[in-house]
Short mmCIF file of C-alpha atoms in Angstrom, two decimals:
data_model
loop_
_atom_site.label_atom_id
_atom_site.label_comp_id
_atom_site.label_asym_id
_atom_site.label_seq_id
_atom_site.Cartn_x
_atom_site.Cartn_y
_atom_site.Cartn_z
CA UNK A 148 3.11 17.19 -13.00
CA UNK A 149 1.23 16.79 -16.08
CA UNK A 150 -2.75 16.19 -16.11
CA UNK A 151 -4.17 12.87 -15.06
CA UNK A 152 -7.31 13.85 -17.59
CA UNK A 153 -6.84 11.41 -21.08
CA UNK A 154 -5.30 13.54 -23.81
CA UNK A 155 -7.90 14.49 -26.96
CA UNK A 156 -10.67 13.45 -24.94
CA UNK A 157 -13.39 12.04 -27.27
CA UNK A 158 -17.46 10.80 -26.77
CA UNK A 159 -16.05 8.27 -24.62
CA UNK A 160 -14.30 10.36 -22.13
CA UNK A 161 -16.24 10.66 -18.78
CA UNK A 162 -19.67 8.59 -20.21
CA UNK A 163 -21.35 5.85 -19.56
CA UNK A 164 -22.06 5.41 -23.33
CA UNK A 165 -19.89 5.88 -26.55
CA UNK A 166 -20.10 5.65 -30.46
CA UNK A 167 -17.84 2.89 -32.07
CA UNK A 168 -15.65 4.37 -35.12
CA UNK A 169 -12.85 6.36 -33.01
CA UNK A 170 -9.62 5.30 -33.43
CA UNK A 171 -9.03 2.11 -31.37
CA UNK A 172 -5.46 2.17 -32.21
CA UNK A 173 -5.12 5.30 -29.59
CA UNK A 174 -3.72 2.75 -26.31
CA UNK A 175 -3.61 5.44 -23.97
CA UNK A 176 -6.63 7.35 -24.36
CA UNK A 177 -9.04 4.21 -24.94
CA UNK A 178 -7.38 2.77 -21.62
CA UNK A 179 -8.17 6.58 -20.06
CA UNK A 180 -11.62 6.04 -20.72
CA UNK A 181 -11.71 2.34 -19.63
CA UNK A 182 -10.45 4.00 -16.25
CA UNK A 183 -12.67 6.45 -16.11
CA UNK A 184 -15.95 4.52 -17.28
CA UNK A 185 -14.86 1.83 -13.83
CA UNK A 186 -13.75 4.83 -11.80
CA UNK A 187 -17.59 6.55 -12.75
CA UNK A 188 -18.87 3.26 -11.59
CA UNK A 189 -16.82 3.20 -8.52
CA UNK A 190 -18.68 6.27 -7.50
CA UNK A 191 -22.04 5.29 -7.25
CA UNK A 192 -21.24 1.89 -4.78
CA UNK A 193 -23.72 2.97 -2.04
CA UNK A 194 -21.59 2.70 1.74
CA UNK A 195 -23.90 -0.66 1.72
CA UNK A 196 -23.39 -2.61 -1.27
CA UNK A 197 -19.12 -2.93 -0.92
CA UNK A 198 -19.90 -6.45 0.00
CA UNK A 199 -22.65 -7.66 -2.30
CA UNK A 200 -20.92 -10.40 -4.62
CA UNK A 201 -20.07 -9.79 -7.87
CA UNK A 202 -19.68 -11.86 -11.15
CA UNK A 203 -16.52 -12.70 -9.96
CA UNK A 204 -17.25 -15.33 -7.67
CA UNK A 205 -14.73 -15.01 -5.23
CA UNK A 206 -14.74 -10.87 -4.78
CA UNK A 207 -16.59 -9.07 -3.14
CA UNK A 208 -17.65 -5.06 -4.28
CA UNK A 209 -15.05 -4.35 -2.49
CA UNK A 210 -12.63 -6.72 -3.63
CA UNK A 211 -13.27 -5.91 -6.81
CA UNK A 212 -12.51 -2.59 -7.13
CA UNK A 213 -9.52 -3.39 -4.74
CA UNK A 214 -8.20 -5.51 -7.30
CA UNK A 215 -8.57 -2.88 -10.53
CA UNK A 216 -6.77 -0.39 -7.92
CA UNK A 217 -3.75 -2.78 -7.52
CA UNK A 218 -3.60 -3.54 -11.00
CA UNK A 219 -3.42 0.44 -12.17
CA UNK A 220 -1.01 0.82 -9.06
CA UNK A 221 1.45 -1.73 -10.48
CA UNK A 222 1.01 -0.51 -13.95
CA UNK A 223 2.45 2.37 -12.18
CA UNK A 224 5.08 0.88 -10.99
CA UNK A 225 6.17 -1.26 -13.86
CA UNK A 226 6.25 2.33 -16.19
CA UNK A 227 7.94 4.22 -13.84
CA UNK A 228 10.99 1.49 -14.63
CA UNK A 229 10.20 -0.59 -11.14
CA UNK A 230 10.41 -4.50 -11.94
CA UNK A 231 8.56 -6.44 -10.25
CA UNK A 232 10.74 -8.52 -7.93
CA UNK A 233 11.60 -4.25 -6.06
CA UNK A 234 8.00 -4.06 -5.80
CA UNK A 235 7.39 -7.62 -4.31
CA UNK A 236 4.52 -7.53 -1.84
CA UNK A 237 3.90 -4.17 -1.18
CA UNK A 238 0.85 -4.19 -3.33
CA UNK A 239 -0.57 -7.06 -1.10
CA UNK A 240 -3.97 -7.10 0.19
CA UNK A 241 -6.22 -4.42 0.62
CA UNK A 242 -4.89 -1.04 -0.80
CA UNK A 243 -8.67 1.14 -0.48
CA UNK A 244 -8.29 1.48 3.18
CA UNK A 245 -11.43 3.53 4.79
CA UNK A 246 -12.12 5.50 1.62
CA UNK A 247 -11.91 3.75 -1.01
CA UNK A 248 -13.51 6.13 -3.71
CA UNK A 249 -10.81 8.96 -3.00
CA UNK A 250 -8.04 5.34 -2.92
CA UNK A 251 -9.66 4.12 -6.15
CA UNK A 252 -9.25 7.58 -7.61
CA UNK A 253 -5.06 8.37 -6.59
CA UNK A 254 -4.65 4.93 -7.65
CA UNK A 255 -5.78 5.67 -11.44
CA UNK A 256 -4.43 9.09 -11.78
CA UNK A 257 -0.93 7.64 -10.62
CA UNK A 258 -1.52 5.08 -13.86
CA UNK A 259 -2.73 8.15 -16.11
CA UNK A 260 0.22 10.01 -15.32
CA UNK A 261 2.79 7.12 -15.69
CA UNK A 262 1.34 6.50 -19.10
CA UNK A 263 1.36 10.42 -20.17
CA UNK A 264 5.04 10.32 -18.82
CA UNK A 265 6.10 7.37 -20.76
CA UNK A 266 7.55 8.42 -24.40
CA UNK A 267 6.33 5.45 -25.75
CA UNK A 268 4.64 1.90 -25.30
CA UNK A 269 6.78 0.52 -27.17
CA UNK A 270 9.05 0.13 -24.25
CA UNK A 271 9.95 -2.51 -22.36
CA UNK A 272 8.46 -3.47 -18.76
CA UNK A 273 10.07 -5.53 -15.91
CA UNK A 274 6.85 -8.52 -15.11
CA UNK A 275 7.43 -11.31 -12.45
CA UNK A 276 7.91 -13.79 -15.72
CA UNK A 277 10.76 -11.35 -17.32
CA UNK A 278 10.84 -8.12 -19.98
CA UNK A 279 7.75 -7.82 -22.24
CA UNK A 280 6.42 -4.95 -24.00
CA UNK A 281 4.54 -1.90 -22.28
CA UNK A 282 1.98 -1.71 -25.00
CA UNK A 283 0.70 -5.97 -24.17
CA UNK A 284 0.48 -4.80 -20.84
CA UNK A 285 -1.38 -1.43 -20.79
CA UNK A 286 -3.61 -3.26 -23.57
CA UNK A 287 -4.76 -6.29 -21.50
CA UNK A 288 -5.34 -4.12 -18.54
CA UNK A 289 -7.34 -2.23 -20.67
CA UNK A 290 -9.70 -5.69 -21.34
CA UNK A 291 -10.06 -6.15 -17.72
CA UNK A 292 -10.72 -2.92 -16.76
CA UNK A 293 -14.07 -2.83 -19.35
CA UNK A 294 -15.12 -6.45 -18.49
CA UNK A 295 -14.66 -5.42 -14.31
CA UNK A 296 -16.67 -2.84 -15.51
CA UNK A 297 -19.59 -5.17 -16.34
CA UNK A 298 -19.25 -6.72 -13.07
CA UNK A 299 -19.21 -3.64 -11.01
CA UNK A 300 -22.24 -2.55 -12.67
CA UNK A 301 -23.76 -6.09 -12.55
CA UNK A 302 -23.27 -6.03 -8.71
CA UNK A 303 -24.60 -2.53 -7.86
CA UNK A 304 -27.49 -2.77 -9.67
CA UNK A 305 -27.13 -0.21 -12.20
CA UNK A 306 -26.71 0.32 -16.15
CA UNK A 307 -24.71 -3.02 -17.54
CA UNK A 308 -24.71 -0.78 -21.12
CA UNK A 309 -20.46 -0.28 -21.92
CA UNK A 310 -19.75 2.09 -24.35
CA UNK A 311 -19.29 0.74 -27.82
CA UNK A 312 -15.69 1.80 -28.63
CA UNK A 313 -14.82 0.03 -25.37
CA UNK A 314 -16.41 -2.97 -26.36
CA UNK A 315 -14.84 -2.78 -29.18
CA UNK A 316 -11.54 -2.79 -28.39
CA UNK A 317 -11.93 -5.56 -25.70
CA UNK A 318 -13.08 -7.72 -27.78
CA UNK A 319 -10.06 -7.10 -30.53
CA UNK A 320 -7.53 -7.71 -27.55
CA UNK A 321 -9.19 -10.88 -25.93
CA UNK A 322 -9.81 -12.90 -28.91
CA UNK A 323 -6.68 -14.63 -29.33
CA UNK A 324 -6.70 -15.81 -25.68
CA UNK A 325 -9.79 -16.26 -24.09
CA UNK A 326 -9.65 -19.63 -24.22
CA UNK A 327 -6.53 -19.65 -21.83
CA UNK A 328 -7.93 -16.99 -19.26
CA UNK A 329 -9.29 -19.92 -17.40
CA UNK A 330 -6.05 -20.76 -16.62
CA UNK A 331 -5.34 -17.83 -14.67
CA UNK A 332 -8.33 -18.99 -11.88
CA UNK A 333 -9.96 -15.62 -12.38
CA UNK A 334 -12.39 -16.21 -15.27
CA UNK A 335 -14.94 -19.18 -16.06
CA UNK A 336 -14.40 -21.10 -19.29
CA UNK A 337 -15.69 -19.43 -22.73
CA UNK A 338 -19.84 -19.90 -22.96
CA UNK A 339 -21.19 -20.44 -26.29
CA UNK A 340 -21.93 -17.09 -28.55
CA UNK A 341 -25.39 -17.39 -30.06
CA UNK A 342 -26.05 -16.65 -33.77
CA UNK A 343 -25.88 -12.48 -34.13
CA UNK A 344 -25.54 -11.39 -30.79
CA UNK A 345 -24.03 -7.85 -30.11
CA UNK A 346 -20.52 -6.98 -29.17
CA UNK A 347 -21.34 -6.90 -25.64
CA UNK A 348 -22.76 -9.95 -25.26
CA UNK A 349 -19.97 -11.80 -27.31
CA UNK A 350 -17.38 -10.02 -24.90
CA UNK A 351 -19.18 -11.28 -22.07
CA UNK A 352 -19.58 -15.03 -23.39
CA UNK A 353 -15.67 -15.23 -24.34
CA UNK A 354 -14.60 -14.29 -20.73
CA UNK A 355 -17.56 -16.74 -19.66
CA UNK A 356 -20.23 -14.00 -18.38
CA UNK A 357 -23.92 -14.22 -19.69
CA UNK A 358 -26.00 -10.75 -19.83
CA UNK A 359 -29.46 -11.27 -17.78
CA UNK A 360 -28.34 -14.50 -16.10
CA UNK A 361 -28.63 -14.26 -12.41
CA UNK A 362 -25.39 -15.05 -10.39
CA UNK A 363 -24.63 -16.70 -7.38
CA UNK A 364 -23.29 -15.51 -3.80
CA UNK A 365 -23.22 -14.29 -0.25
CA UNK A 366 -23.28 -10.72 0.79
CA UNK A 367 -19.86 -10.60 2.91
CA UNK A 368 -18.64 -8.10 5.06
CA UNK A 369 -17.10 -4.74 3.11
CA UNK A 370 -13.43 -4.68 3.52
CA UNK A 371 -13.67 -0.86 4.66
#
């Protein structure tokens, strides 16, 4: 089995804070350290805050990082050569069960291996709306992992700061469609970017989050 740690690990690997100029062009080690930057955050949800809200306004903590776990799980899954209609609903509701840190953790080293295992991106994946290319995929998953990252910090209460190169490459990838994500039911519309604002905060307007604005919702019971 080969290591589940991201190959040539760089200043981003493991932190909560990078240095923009790597190589952004590196898809499997920049979604590595997306992973591991949510899976760090994933670590310090407190037993009591899995059911605070999040940004997200219909997730809980919990469902939050259920969600990133399913995603990485059918990542997976659709590497491994699996389309989508053999997997079907196995995936379905919640897949932490009563530890979800050690659940959140299999789940990404399962993706990190299935990525180290593939020969290249360039490949071709199985989705539910027919063949498209491995690289698309593992890059938009990338996005959402360092935007949920945001939110998971946003909820708990700790450091919002994402590391640079992150940023970075979010922002590259989300660009030419975040005017459609709120299509997909999950994000609010686009906000306006003010004149100069950071990277961040121009990620976080385009998938319609606002740094320092206070969010709305009910503490609900933790899925544990």
């Amino acid at each position: 089995m080969t290591s589940a740690s991201c190959e040539h690990p760089g200043p981003c690997e493991g932190e909560r804070h990078g240095h923009h100029g790597d190589n952004v062009t590196d898809l499997p080690r920049v979604h590595c350290a997306a992973l591991n930057l949510f899976g760090l955050l994933v670590r310090e949800v407190e037993p009591d805050q899995w059911g605070l809200p999040t940004p997200c306004r219909l997730w809980n903590v919990g469902d939050l990082v259920n969600h990133v776990a399913v995603q990485e799980q059918w990542l997976a899954l659709l590497l491994s050569g699996a389309p989508a209609a053999a997997v079907g609903d196995r995936l379905d509701g919640d897949q932490l069960g009563d530890d979800p840190v050690l659940s959140f953790k299999r789940a990404a080293t399962e993706a990190k291996e299935a990525i180290q295992a593939t020969e290249t991106l360039d490949s071709t994946v199985t989705l539910w709306s027919g063949p498209a290319p491995a690289r698309d995929l593992v890059s938009q998953l990338t996005m959402d992992l360092v935007v949920h990252s945001w939110d998971l910090a946003r909820a708990i209460g700790t450091d919002e700061g994402l590391p640079a190169l992150l940023v970075a490459f979010a922002l590259w990838e989300v660009s030419d469609y975040a005017d459609r994500l709120t299509g997909s039911g999950l994000f609010d519309p686009p906000l306006p970017v003010p004149e100069g604002p950071g990277w961040q905060t121009r990620l976080l307007a385009l998938t319609g989050r606002q740094a320092g604005t206070p969010f709305t919702g009910t503490r609900t019971e933790p899925v544990r």
